[in-house]
XYZ file of C-alpha atoms in Angstrom:
561
model
C -6.439 1.200 9.958
C -7.982 0.713 6.571
C -11.676 0.948 5.787
C -12.221 -0.713 2.437
C -15.207 0.715 0.579
C -16.120 -1.004 -2.658
C -19.512 0.517 -3.260
C -22.819 -1.070 -4.211
C -24.090 -2.349 -7.510
C -22.270 -3.937 -10.421
C -19.183 -2.757 -12.243
C -16.692 -4.146 -14.721
C -14.030 -6.577 -13.576
C -10.692 -5.072 -12.606
C -8.522 -8.164 -12.485
C -9.921 -10.181 -15.354
C -11.681 -10.072 -18.662
C -15.369 -10.904 -18.254
C -16.830 -9.910 -21.590
C -18.426 -7.014 -23.331
C -21.375 -5.602 -21.424
C -20.991 -7.899 -18.402
C -20.409 -6.276 -15.032
C -19.183 -7.685 -11.768
C -20.667 -7.440 -8.316
C -18.572 -5.304 -6.010
C -17.944 -6.575 -2.506
C -19.362 -4.855 0.545
C -17.212 -2.519 2.670
C -15.056 -4.036 5.381
C -12.670 -2.704 8.003
C -9.038 -3.841 8.029
C -7.130 -3.284 11.285
C -3.943 -1.287 11.359
C -0.402 -2.596 11.852
C -0.036 -5.400 14.356
C 3.696 -5.078 14.977
C 6.523 -2.602 15.466
C 10.148 -2.859 14.320
C 12.922 -0.418 15.222
C 16.589 -0.561 14.305
C 19.850 0.821 15.610
C 23.520 0.404 14.799
C 26.035 -1.595 16.799
C 28.849 0.939 16.992
C 32.381 0.557 18.216
C 32.695 -3.222 17.852
C 36.161 -4.566 18.504
C 37.784 -7.066 16.088
C 37.198 -9.807 18.661
C 33.474 -8.981 18.887
C 33.167 -8.898 15.120
C 34.830 -12.307 14.932
C 32.445 -13.789 17.525
C 29.345 -12.450 15.757
C 30.525 -13.894 12.451
C 31.239 -17.274 14.036
C 27.832 -17.466 15.750
C 26.002 -16.357 12.582
C 27.820 -18.868 10.377
C 27.240 -21.764 12.797
C 23.532 -21.070 13.261
C 23.135 -20.379 9.528
C 24.457 -23.837 8.714
C 21.967 -25.354 11.149
C 19.131 -23.323 9.611
C 20.054 -24.489 6.093
C 20.112 -28.098 7.216
C 16.745 -27.740 8.986
C 15.130 -26.108 5.937
C 16.355 -28.958 3.725
C 14.833 -31.534 6.027
C 11.540 -29.615 6.232
C 11.319 -29.504 2.432
C 11.975 -33.241 2.300
C 9.081 -33.898 4.704
C 6.652 -32.043 2.389
C 3.005 -32.571 3.281
C 3.871 -35.340 5.736
C 5.094 -32.848 8.298
C 3.699 -33.363 11.798
C 4.397 -32.377 15.373
C 6.501 -35.513 15.807
C 8.817 -34.655 12.926
C 9.025 -31.081 14.191
C 9.975 -32.255 17.689
C 12.600 -34.576 16.242
C 14.150 -31.748 14.230
C 14.180 -29.475 17.254
C 15.914 -32.093 19.429
C 18.622 -32.513 16.807
C 19.192 -28.760 16.673
C 19.220 -28.408 20.465
C 22.268 -30.662 20.740
C 24.302 -28.290 18.547
C 22.958 -24.973 19.841
C 20.345 -24.578 22.606
C 16.633 -25.141 23.027
C 15.810 -21.476 22.418
C 18.047 -21.203 19.334
C 16.432 -24.414 18.035
C 12.961 -22.947 18.523
C 13.875 -19.787 16.598
C 15.425 -21.794 13.751
C 12.448 -24.127 13.354
C 9.989 -21.235 13.455
C 11.938 -19.399 10.721
C 12.006 -22.621 8.691
C 8.230 -23.040 8.903
C 7.681 -19.412 7.876
C 10.018 -19.812 4.892
C 8.292 -23.004 3.756
C 4.840 -21.421 4.050
C 6.007 -18.388 2.060
C 7.319 -20.666 -0.678
C 3.974 -22.469 -0.826
C 2.119 -19.173 -1.263
C 4.537 -18.099 -3.990
C 4.033 -21.456 -5.699
C 0.272 -20.986 -5.695
C 0.603 -17.468 -7.114
C 2.862 -18.827 -9.889
C 0.297 -21.485 -10.769
C -2.464 -18.885 -10.946
C -0.296 -16.709 -13.204
C 0.352 -19.632 -15.554
C -3.357 -20.445 -15.694
C -4.210 -16.821 -16.541
C -1.574 -16.736 -19.289
C -2.789 -19.989 -20.831
C -6.391 -18.800 -20.762
C -5.480 -15.551 -22.528
C -3.425 -17.299 -25.219
C -6.145 -19.864 -25.878
C -8.731 -17.106 -26.239
C -6.627 -15.141 -28.718
C -5.669 -18.247 -30.686
C -9.361 -19.089 -31.119
C -9.983 -15.783 -32.930
C -9.129 -15.116 -36.592
C -5.759 -13.512 -37.276
C -6.000 -9.729 -37.313
C -9.348 -9.464 -35.549
C -9.514 -6.370 -33.375
C -10.273 -6.574 -29.705
C -12.438 -4.456 -27.452
C -11.759 -2.539 -24.288
C -12.557 -5.576 -22.177
C -11.525 -8.486 -24.384
C -8.325 -8.907 -26.441
C -8.512 -9.662 -30.148
C -6.663 -12.103 -32.342
C -2.956 -11.997 -33.037
C -1.736 -9.634 -35.721
C 0.181 -11.979 -38.010
C 0.504 -15.688 -38.749
C 4.068 -15.617 -37.416
C 2.910 -14.281 -34.048
C 0.067 -16.807 -33.994
C 2.566 -19.651 -34.577
C 4.965 -18.366 -31.911
C 2.146 -18.185 -29.387
C 1.136 -21.770 -30.093
C 4.644 -22.845 -29.121
C 4.560 -20.682 -26.016
C 1.220 -22.220 -25.086
C 2.851 -25.665 -24.981
C 5.729 -24.307 -22.886
C 3.367 -22.746 -20.351
C 1.256 -25.899 -20.253
C 4.336 -28.013 -19.446
C 5.346 -25.590 -16.696
C 1.853 -25.661 -15.268
C 1.821 -29.451 -15.213
C 5.147 -29.543 -13.374
C 4.084 -26.916 -10.840
C 0.808 -28.692 -10.118
C 2.663 -31.944 -9.587
C 5.049 -30.226 -7.155
C 2.185 -28.690 -5.232
C 0.324 -31.961 -4.923
C 3.504 -33.646 -3.698
C 4.355 -30.788 -1.315
C 7.648 -29.927 -3.023
C 8.934 -26.366 -2.902
C 12.101 -24.800 -4.258
C 13.667 -22.265 -1.934
C 17.178 -20.838 -1.584
C 18.438 -19.471 1.727
C 19.975 -16.139 0.938
C 17.729 -15.438 -2.035
C 17.618 -16.559 -5.642
C 18.710 -13.133 -6.834
C 21.845 -13.284 -4.731
C 22.573 -16.823 -5.930
C 22.225 -15.929 -9.600
C 24.483 -12.922 -9.137
C 27.422 -15.334 -9.066
C 27.046 -15.774 -12.833
C 26.846 -12.018 -13.542
C 29.747 -10.581 -11.577
C 30.711 -8.105 -14.300
C 27.199 -6.676 -14.565
C 27.025 -6.332 -10.773
C 30.552 -4.850 -10.673
C 31.668 -7.354 -8.053
C 34.615 -9.636 -7.649
C 34.196 -13.247 -6.661
C 35.471 -12.515 -3.147
C 33.008 -9.633 -2.695
C 30.118 -11.769 -3.921
C 31.163 -14.609 -1.638
C 31.171 -12.292 1.358
C 27.652 -11.026 0.592
C 26.392 -14.544 -0.080
C 27.666 -15.897 3.231
C 26.360 -12.916 5.212
C 22.867 -13.320 3.716
C 22.800 -16.962 4.922
C 23.808 -16.259 8.510
C 21.236 -16.685 11.264
C 21.237 -14.326 14.250
C 17.639 -13.814 15.356
C 15.750 -14.840 18.475
C 12.056 -14.745 19.372
C 10.914 -12.932 22.505
C 9.461 -14.567 25.616
C 7.062 -12.823 27.966
C 7.937 -13.175 31.613
C 11.623 -13.805 30.974
C 14.290 -11.328 31.949
C 14.090 -8.275 29.651
C 11.765 -10.192 27.319
C 14.418 -12.355 25.633
C 16.812 -14.938 27.047
C 18.775 -15.579 23.845
C 19.644 -12.045 22.677
C 19.290 -9.837 25.725
C 19.274 -6.033 25.680
C 18.943 -4.260 29.017
C 17.148 -0.901 29.424
C 20.616 0.686 29.649
C 21.521 -0.682 26.191
C 23.860 -3.542 27.163
C 23.758 -6.340 24.565
C 24.602 -9.966 25.343
C 24.159 -13.185 23.348
C 23.668 -16.752 24.514
C 26.363 -18.700 22.641
C 25.599 -22.099 21.064
C 27.091 -25.132 22.801
C 30.035 -25.647 20.348
C 31.044 -21.958 20.790
C 30.637 -21.761 24.577
C 34.416 -21.392 25.002
C 34.171 -17.871 23.509
C 31.985 -16.604 26.364
C 33.178 -13.600 28.376
C 30.277 -13.579 30.848
C 28.463 -16.001 33.095
C 26.155 -18.801 31.908
C 27.830 -19.052 28.506
C 26.962 -15.532 27.353
C 28.997 -13.076 25.312
C 28.491 -9.390 26.186
C 29.402 -6.509 23.910
C 31.423 -3.639 25.321
C 29.436 -0.817 23.706
C 25.812 0.014 24.504
C 23.020 0.713 22.008
C 20.361 3.419 21.890
C 17.041 3.267 20.038
C 16.270 6.772 18.822
C 12.838 5.872 17.438
C 10.273 4.488 19.919
C 13.012 4.189 22.507
C 10.725 4.938 25.444
C 8.169 2.359 24.309
C 10.901 -0.257 23.942
C 12.333 0.582 27.369
C 8.917 0.173 28.982
C 8.530 -3.293 27.441
C 11.928 -4.628 28.480
C 11.557 -3.153 31.964
C 8.260 -5.025 32.349
C 9.814 -8.252 30.946
C 7.484 -8.283 27.932
C 8.450 -10.190 24.788
C 10.793 -8.459 22.326
C 12.368 -10.236 19.352
C 15.844 -9.246 18.130
C 17.789 -9.714 14.916
C 21.444 -8.927 14.254
C 22.660 -8.612 10.672
C 25.661 -7.279 8.776
C 25.462 -4.734 5.967
C 28.386 -5.898 3.845
C 28.449 -2.839 1.584
C 28.875 -0.430 4.497
C 30.618 -2.827 6.830
C 28.168 -2.088 9.658
C 26.332 -4.299 12.128
C 22.702 -3.510 12.960
C 20.315 -4.608 15.718
C 16.562 -4.760 15.011
C 13.981 -5.019 17.799
C 10.364 -5.981 17.076
C 7.233 -6.748 19.058
C 3.493 -7.113 18.524
C 0.952 -4.448 19.374
C -2.818 -4.755 19.811
C -4.789 -3.694 16.729
C -6.007 -0.132 16.790
C -9.657 0.633 17.507
C -11.755 0.571 14.380
C -13.633 3.650 13.214
C -17.002 3.140 11.482
C -17.281 4.223 7.899
C -19.728 6.981 8.808
C -17.211 8.411 11.232
C -14.426 8.271 8.665
C -16.586 10.185 6.172
C -17.505 12.941 8.609
C -16.327 16.324 7.346
C -15.150 15.035 3.982
C -12.155 13.127 2.686
C -8.974 13.568 0.681
C -9.037 11.514 -2.513
C -5.632 10.150 -3.594
C -4.789 8.650 -6.985
C -1.687 6.421 -6.997
C 0.683 6.677 -9.962
C 4.131 5.456 -10.891
C 5.864 8.728 -10.021
C 3.472 10.780 -7.884
C 0.349 10.881 -5.738
C -2.455 13.120 -7.019
C -4.712 14.381 -4.211
C -7.766 16.609 -3.911
C -9.775 17.647 -0.857
C -13.544 16.987 -0.911
C -16.262 18.067 1.499
C -18.838 15.642 2.880
C -21.108 16.291 -0.116
C -18.409 15.227 -2.596
C -17.520 18.719 -3.868
C -13.828 19.477 -4.552
C -12.420 22.168 -2.261
C -9.280 24.236 -2.650
C -6.518 23.410 -5.080
C -5.276 19.939 -6.054
C -1.963 18.698 -4.694
C 0.772 16.562 -6.223
C 3.278 14.597 -4.120
C 6.084 13.391 -6.385
C 8.630 10.646 -5.765
C 11.491 9.167 -7.793
C 11.855 5.390 -8.027
C 15.113 5.311 -10.013
C 17.920 4.114 -7.791
C 18.707 1.591 -5.078
C 16.047 0.143 -2.798
C 16.961 2.359 0.147
C 16.584 5.497 -1.984
C 13.230 4.346 -3.382
C 11.941 3.573 0.091
C 13.002 6.996 1.327
C 11.229 8.660 -1.605
C 7.982 6.818 -0.869
C 8.152 7.681 2.839
C 8.800 11.347 2.069
C 5.802 11.571 -0.269
C 3.534 9.827 2.220
C 4.544 11.984 5.166
C 3.803 15.142 3.163
C 0.395 13.744 2.257
C -0.370 12.776 5.844
C 0.716 16.136 7.233
C -1.524 17.889 4.701
C -4.449 15.692 5.763
C -3.708 16.331 9.445
C -3.742 20.107 8.915
C -7.260 19.904 7.495
C -8.391 17.264 9.991
C -9.532 14.859 7.244
C -9.086 11.184 6.494
C -7.664 9.774 3.258
C -9.371 7.782 0.491
C -7.143 5.671 -1.757
C -7.576 2.858 -4.264
C -7.293 -0.762 -3.174
C -4.887 -1.604 -6.000
C -3.365 -4.981 -6.771
C -1.426 -5.453 -10.010
C -0.473 -9.055 -9.287
C -2.401 -10.359 -12.308
C -2.151 -7.228 -14.440
C 1.496 -7.043 -15.510
C 1.924 -10.256 -17.496
C 3.014 -10.039 -21.104
C 0.225 -12.396 -22.125
C -2.400 -9.871 -21.019
C -0.853 -6.718 -22.497
C 1.242 -8.146 -25.337
C 3.424 -5.524 -27.000
C 2.393 -2.751 -24.597
C 5.775 -2.762 -22.911
C 5.531 0.823 -21.720
C 2.239 0.103 -19.963
C 3.632 -3.083 -18.420
C 6.619 -1.135 -17.160
C 4.313 1.568 -15.846
C 2.133 -0.703 -13.729
C 5.169 -2.700 -12.614
C 6.749 0.508 -11.336
C 3.815 1.503 -9.135
C 4.912 0.678 -5.556
C 1.521 -0.738 -4.552
C 2.512 -3.068 -1.719
C 5.116 -0.693 -0.304
C 2.699 2.224 -0.408
C -0.022 0.191 1.270
C 2.220 -1.010 4.090
C 3.845 2.359 4.662
C 0.614 4.354 4.474
C -1.271 2.159 6.940
C 1.524 2.239 9.501
C 2.270 5.947 9.222
C -1.411 6.943 9.226
C -2.050 4.941 12.380
C 0.606 6.974 14.203
C -1.144 10.233 13.260
C -4.657 8.943 13.974
C -5.752 9.189 10.335
C -8.181 6.659 8.875
C -7.532 5.276 5.409
C -10.616 4.605 3.273
C -9.735 2.251 0.418
C -12.140 2.018 -2.530
C -12.574 -0.279 -5.474
C -10.327 1.001 -8.303
C -12.691 0.100 -11.153
C -13.159 2.962 -13.635
C -11.929 5.723 -11.335
C -9.545 7.157 -13.954
C -11.988 6.801 -16.844
C -15.047 8.196 -15.081
C -13.056 10.885 -13.333
C -11.713 12.196 -16.635
C -15.150 11.926 -18.235
C -17.135 13.775 -15.573
C -14.674 15.967 -13.659
C -11.624 16.915 -15.710
C -13.294 19.502 -17.939
C -15.524 21.166 -15.276
C -12.536 21.576 -12.940
C -10.310 23.079 -15.645
C -10.107 26.879 -15.833
C -7.840 29.534 -17.263
C -5.791 29.477 -14.078
C -5.805 25.727 -13.420
C -5.163 22.812 -15.757
C -6.735 19.754 -14.144
C -4.945 16.515 -15.029
C -6.543 13.130 -15.520
C -4.979 11.950 -12.274
C -6.480 14.770 -10.223
C -9.877 14.053 -11.772
C -9.401 10.416 -10.737
C -8.685 11.535 -7.167
C -12.053 13.322 -7.113
C -13.739 10.134 -8.339
C -11.976 8.118 -5.625
C -13.054 10.546 -2.919
C -16.677 10.577 -4.076
C -16.825 6.793 -4.152
C -15.397 6.636 -0.636
C -18.011 9.146 0.538
C -20.803 6.996 -0.894
C -21.700 9.378 -3.748
C -21.940 8.646 -7.439
C -18.892 9.597 -9.458
C -21.048 11.153 -12.188
C -21.792 14.832 -11.712
C -25.349 16.169 -11.383
C -27.062 16.864 -14.724
C -26.777 20.535 -15.708
C -29.810 22.746 -16.609
C -30.787 23.029 -20.302
C -28.175 24.773 -22.417
C -30.706 26.846 -24.442
C -31.632 29.482 -21.881
C -30.798 27.872 -18.516
C -34.418 27.973 -17.391
C -37.364 25.654 -17.000
C -38.379 25.971 -20.637
C -36.759 22.663 -21.603
C -37.375 20.786 -18.376
C -37.057 21.034 -14.611
C -33.760 21.972 -13.086
C -32.006 19.224 -11.166
C -31.530 21.546 -8.183
C -35.209 22.557 -8.107
C -37.271 21.512 -5.095
C -39.735 18.743 -5.739
C -43.501 19.012 -5.413
C -43.471 17.193 -2.077
C -41.026 19.549 -0.401
C -42.690 21.731 2.215
C -42.243 25.533 2.214
C -40.690 25.437 -1.238
C -42.598 28.565 -2.339
C -41.366 30.713 0.509
C -38.575 33.236 0.206
C -35.025 32.302 0.982
C -33.885 32.761 4.584
C -32.158 35.913 5.652
C -28.335 35.639 5.430
C -26.617 37.909 7.983
C -24.029 40.367 6.780
C -23.701 42.933 3.993
C -25.128 42.180 0.562
C -22.573 44.293 -1.332
C -19.129 45.636 -0.633
C -20.508 49.171 -0.169
C -23.246 48.039 2.230
C -22.282 48.029 5.870
C -22.882 45.157 8.236
C -26.481 45.016 9.454
C -27.745 47.535 6.871
C -28.980 45.117 4.225
C -32.582 45.249 3.081
C -34.731 42.363 4.227
C -35.536 40.121 1.300
C -38.599 38.560 2.929
C -40.213 41.909 3.877
C -41.862 43.235 0.752
C -42.619 46.569 2.429
C -38.930 47.186 2.791
C -38.465 46.973 -0.984
C -38.668 50.104 -3.109
C -41.650 48.944 -5.084
C -44.790 50.767 -6.189
C -47.762 50.595 -3.862
C -45.828 49.902 -0.685
C -45.325 52.089 2.349
C -41.621 52.353 1.696
C -42.313 54.957 -1.019
C -44.320 57.301 1.230
C -41.628 58.471 3.539
C -41.015 62.077 4.504
C -38.502 62.463 1.700
C -41.084 61.568 -1.016
C -42.127 64.630 -3.135
C -45.871 65.343 -3.229
C -47.458 65.167 -6.686
C -48.547 68.429 -8.384
C -52.292 69.110 -8.455
C -54.012 68.595 -11.801
C -56.163 71.702 -11.471
C -56.492 74.839 -9.432
């Protein structure tokens, strides 16, 4: 689960330029539930050539139906209704089955909704770019900007080029708004990246046949939604508790069936290594489980993915998450900087750094992120603490209109795996029973370096800016101010130049009394229980007290005979 803490008061905007001196109101804390679903995957091993042929035929047939259904849904636009949906489903049922038709239409609706959200995000990005260009064009050439507002363009040539780009962005914005009002979306089954790879075969080091094989496999459709109360939780793709896999064949391919009721059963069984017992309990109780079969063309392997929904985890109040302290974590492009804080906001122990490498294929990057997160979570579990992390979102921060020539910074923030870290951290922390406290990211790096980097630096430890930011994140999550307490006067560290910040106020009771007795030795040479009582003045070796008149005290010499 995620507890989002954004503090109280006003701070500068994180996702937009407001103006010099203006601050924004930070939202109140809110609790976000943990993961609501589970997905596990295993490999379909030992497939015969006949089984491979059947899976390819079923995937290609259903993929063609899914492409046709998506085209018709895009043509309906905003005029979609339950009647049009029912008509589409009846047409698909004739060429497959009612359950396959339901899975195809559901996937079509999800794809169309995703395209609409992406279209809205694109429109918002164009509006932000146009606003930034118009602001900079309104300023004189060469005028310097501030920390919160960009200045004018450097040269007349750049100013002229940006005027042309402004017209280009305005035309794109007009076209996108017209498409959104009309309900038009542009979506490619299989992915735009895969489609454009056809024109860059040499850069991808692929032949046309290899690209064609990947393109067709990405457009296949072999997934079925679960049904509670049905046998083993799914009538279309059925997996028994013993691992036997069978598929309900579409009507045109019913002649390929090798089992009763038009089903095709695989000879080899499957085993789910991760969450296998939980999956077996669900299918034994006939609870809904969705399945997806896909082919990894590069490796030539078939995989089976099982997924189901889980009830949201019980929420923990913010006071409970803060109990005992937190671990502040600063997210960076190549590592996680962490520091442990007690409940009063004081750094404890040594800072930690969990590095990861994001250069390589997607599978390698994902493994690096998971490895860094599991080390962080295990460290937090050893100390019995929860984790505080920034609620980052660079969706509007990495445009070239906002940062201009700062290509290195744009590359830096584009490389931070924000969404992947958020999804992975929430799911993995829920398994270990660790609460994630997310805070507003405004000024954590700047204020952390200003107030904590130098005090935490010593001859044996060089505190980085990122570790100082982790302290700021932890203090904000604990409800404390990031700024450190004001130190006593530098002149003589006494009350000569003002009251100490740690001094008890006038209204504090018993402030003039002596400090309480602390059990144990006072020095290394003093044994346990032998210390002198600080509150008992008679026990001190001072003049005029009974402690000086013991039997060992020498009598004074007489002054006269």
